[in-house]
XYZ file of C-alpha atoms in Angstrom:
270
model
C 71.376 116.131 116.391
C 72.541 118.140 113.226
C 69.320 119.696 113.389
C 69.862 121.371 116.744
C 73.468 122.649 115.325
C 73.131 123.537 112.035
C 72.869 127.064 113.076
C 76.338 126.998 114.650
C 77.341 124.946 111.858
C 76.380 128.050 109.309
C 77.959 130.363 111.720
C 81.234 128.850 111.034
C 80.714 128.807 107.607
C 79.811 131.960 107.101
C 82.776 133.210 108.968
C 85.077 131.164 107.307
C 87.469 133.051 105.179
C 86.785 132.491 101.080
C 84.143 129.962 100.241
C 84.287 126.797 102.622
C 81.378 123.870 101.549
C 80.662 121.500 103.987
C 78.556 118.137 104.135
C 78.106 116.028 107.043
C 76.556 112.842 107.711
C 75.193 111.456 110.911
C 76.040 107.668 110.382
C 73.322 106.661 113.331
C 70.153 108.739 111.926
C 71.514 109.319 108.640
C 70.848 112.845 109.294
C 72.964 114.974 106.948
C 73.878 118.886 107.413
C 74.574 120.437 103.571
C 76.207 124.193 103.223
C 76.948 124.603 99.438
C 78.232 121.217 99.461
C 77.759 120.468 95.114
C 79.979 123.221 94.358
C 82.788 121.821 92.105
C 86.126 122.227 93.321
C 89.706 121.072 92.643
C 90.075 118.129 93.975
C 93.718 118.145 95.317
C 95.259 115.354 97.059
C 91.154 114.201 98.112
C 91.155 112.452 94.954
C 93.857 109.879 96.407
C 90.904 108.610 98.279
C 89.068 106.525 95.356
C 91.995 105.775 93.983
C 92.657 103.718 97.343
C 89.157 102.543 96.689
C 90.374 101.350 93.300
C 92.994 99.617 94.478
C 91.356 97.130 96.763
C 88.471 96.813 94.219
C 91.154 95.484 91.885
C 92.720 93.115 94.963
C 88.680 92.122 95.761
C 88.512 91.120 92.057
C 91.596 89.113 92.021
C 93.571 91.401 89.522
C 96.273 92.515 91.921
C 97.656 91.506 95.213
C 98.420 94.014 98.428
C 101.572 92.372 98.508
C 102.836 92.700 95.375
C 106.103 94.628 95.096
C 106.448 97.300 92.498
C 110.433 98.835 91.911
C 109.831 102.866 92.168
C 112.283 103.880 89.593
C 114.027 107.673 89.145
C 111.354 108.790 86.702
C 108.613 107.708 89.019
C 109.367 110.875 91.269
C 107.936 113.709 91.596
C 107.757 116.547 93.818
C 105.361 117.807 96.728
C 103.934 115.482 99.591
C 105.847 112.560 99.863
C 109.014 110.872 100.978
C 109.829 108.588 98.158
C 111.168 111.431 96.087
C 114.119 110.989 98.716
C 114.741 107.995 98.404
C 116.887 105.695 96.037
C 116.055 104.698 92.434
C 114.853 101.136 91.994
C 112.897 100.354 95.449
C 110.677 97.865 95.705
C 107.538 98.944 97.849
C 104.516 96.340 98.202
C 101.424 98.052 97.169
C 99.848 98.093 100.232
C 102.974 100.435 101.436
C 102.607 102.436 98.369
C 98.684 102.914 99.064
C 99.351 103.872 102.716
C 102.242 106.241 102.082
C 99.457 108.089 99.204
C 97.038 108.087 102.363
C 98.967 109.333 105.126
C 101.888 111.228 104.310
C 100.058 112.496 100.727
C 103.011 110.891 98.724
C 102.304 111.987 94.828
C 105.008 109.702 93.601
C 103.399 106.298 95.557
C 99.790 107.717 93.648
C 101.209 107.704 90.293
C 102.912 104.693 90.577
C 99.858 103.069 91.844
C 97.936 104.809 88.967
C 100.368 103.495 86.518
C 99.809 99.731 87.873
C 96.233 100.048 87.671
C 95.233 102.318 85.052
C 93.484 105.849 85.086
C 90.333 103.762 82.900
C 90.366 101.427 85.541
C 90.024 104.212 88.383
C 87.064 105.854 86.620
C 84.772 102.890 86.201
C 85.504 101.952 89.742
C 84.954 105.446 90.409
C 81.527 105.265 88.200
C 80.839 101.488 89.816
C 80.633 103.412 93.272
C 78.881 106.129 92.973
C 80.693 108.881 91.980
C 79.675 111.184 89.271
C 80.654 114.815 89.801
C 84.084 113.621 91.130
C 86.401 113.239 88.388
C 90.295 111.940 88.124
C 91.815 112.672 84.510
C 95.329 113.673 85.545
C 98.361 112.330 87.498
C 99.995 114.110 90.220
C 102.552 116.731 89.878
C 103.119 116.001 86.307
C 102.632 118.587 83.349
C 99.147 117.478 81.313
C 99.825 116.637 77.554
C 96.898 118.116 76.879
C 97.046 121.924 76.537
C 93.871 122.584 78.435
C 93.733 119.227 80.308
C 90.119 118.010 82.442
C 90.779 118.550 86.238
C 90.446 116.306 89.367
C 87.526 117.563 90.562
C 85.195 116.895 93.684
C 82.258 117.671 96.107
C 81.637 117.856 99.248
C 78.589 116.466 99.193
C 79.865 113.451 96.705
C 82.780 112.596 99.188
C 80.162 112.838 102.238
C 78.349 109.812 100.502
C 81.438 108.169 99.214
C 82.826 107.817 102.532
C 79.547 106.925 104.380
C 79.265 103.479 101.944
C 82.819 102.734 103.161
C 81.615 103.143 107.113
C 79.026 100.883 106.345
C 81.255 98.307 104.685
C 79.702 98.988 101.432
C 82.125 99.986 99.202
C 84.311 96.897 97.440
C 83.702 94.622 100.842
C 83.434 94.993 104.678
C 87.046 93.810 104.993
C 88.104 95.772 102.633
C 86.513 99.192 104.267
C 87.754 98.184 107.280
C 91.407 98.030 106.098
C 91.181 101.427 104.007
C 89.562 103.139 107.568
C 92.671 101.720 109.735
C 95.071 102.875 106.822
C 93.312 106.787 107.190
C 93.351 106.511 110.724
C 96.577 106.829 110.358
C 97.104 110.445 108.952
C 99.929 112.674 109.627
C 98.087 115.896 108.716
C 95.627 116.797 111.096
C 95.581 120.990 111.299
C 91.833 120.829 109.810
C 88.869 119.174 111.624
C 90.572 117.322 114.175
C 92.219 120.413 115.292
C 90.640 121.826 117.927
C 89.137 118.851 119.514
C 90.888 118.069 122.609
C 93.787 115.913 123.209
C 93.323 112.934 125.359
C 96.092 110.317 127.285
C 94.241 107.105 127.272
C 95.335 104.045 129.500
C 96.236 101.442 127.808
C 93.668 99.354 126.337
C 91.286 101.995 127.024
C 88.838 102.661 123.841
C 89.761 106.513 122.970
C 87.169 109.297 123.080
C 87.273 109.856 119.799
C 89.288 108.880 116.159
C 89.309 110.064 112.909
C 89.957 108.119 109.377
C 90.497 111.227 107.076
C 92.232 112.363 103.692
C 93.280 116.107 103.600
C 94.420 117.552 100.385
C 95.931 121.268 99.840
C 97.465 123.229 97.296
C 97.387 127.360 96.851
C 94.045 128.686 97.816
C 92.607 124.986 97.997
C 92.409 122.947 101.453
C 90.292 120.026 101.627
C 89.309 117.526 104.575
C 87.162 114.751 104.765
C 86.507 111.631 106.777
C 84.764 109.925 109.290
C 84.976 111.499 112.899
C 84.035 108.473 116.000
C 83.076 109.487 118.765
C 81.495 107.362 121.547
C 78.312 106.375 120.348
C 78.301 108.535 117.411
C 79.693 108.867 113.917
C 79.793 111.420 111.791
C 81.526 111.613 108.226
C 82.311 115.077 107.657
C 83.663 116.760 104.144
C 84.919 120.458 104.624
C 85.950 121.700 100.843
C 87.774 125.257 100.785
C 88.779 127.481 98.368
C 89.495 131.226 97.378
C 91.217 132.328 100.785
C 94.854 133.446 101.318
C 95.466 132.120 104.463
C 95.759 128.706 104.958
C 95.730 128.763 108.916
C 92.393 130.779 109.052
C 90.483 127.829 106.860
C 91.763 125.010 108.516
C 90.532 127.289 111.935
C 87.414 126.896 110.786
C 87.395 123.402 109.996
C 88.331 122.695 113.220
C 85.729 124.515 114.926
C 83.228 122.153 112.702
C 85.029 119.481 114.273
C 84.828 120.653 117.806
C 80.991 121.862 117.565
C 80.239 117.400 116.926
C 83.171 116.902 119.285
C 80.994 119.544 122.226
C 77.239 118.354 120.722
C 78.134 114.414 121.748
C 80.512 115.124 124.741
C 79.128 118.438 126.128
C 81.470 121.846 125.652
């Protein structure tokens, strides 16, 4: 199937404003479409994603519990994504709250307290235990590095493609465990990138929907990330679309929607 439309596929990355790397997965056939897809690149809010992982590897171990609560205090805060920054001082937020507010609404403040509870040494042997080499956390979010040239969070498309195929499969921490973190990214707010341009539909009720998508998107200037795993009937797909060096943020995520719609027209017809 990726075969047949990886030259549309390079058409939209070649048109793609700045440097866009893609890798795609065919979770039936294990087919796999790669355009540039090890180059390095800030990792943005993508990193959240195994540090989600992290956190139910620590619950699967018996270390922490989802519904633990955890008092988000004034110097937790911190700007950017997020609603917690507007909130008041000293409330208490289970951990699985705090690990769905990081998911869907991109809250840095939930991600550092979570990183504080955990610990970043923690995060990068889970990170290590799972796979992930070229992907590296070092830093919190929205905080000023000690260090005067601090490491970056860095990923790959192609590293994220993988990553998020083991947790399709129910490979990554447990089956239970993937299936929770899937409903929880599901659940995203931001969806101007791949989902895009796929069509809208108004299901019954009860009926199963044409098509879903668990995904993590992560921006900041000249950076816009998505990645996830796109359903549609009788096919899945996990699809990583990495950008960088453009100047306007519409164009990209244009052009990771039109990846999204070429699977979306391949499996329903255009």
């Amino acid at each position: 199937m990726l075969k047949e439309l990886s030259q549309k596929l390079d058409q939209i990355v070649e048109q793609a404003p700045g440097l866009l790397t893609v890798a795609i997965e065919h979770l039936e056939t294990g087919e796999q479409y790669l355009n540039q897809a090890d180059e390095v690149m800030y990792a943005a809010s993508v990193i959240k994603v195994p540090i989600m992982v992290s956190v139910f590897d620590e619950v699967h171990k018996g270390r922490l519990r989802l519904d633990e609560r955890i008092a988000v205090q004034a110097e937790d805060m911190v700007t950017g994504s997020g609603s917690i920054q507007y909130l008041s001082p000293g409330l208490e937020l289970p951990i699985v709250d705090l690990v769905t507010l990081m998911i869907i609404e991109s809250d840095n403040t939930a991600t550092n307290v979570l990183m504080d509870r955990i610990g970043l040494d923690t995060i990068q042997s889970s990170m290590k235990d799972w796979g992930l080499s070229a992907t590296q956390l070092h830093n919190k979010l929205q905080i000023i590095p000690a260090h005067p040239n601090p490491q970056r969070n860095v990923i790959t498309a192609r590293e994220m493609t993988t990553y998020l195929a083991k947790m399709a499969r129910g490979q990554l921490v447990s089956y239970q465990a993937c299936r929770k973190m899937i409903g929880i990214m599901k659940w995203q707010i931001f969806n101007d990138g791949i989902p895009s341009l796929i069509p809208a539909t108004d299901e019954l009720i009860g009926a199963v929907p044409k098509w879903e998508f668990a995904h993590k998107t992560g921006w900041v200037t000249g950076i816009a990330h998505d990645v996830g795993i796109l359903y549609l009937q009788g096919h899945s797909f996990v699809v990583s679309a990495c950008a960088k060096d453009f100047t306007d943020k519409a164009s990209i995520h244009k052009s990771m929607g039109q990846l999204g719609r070429a699977l979306y027209d391949e499996v329903y017809g255009s």
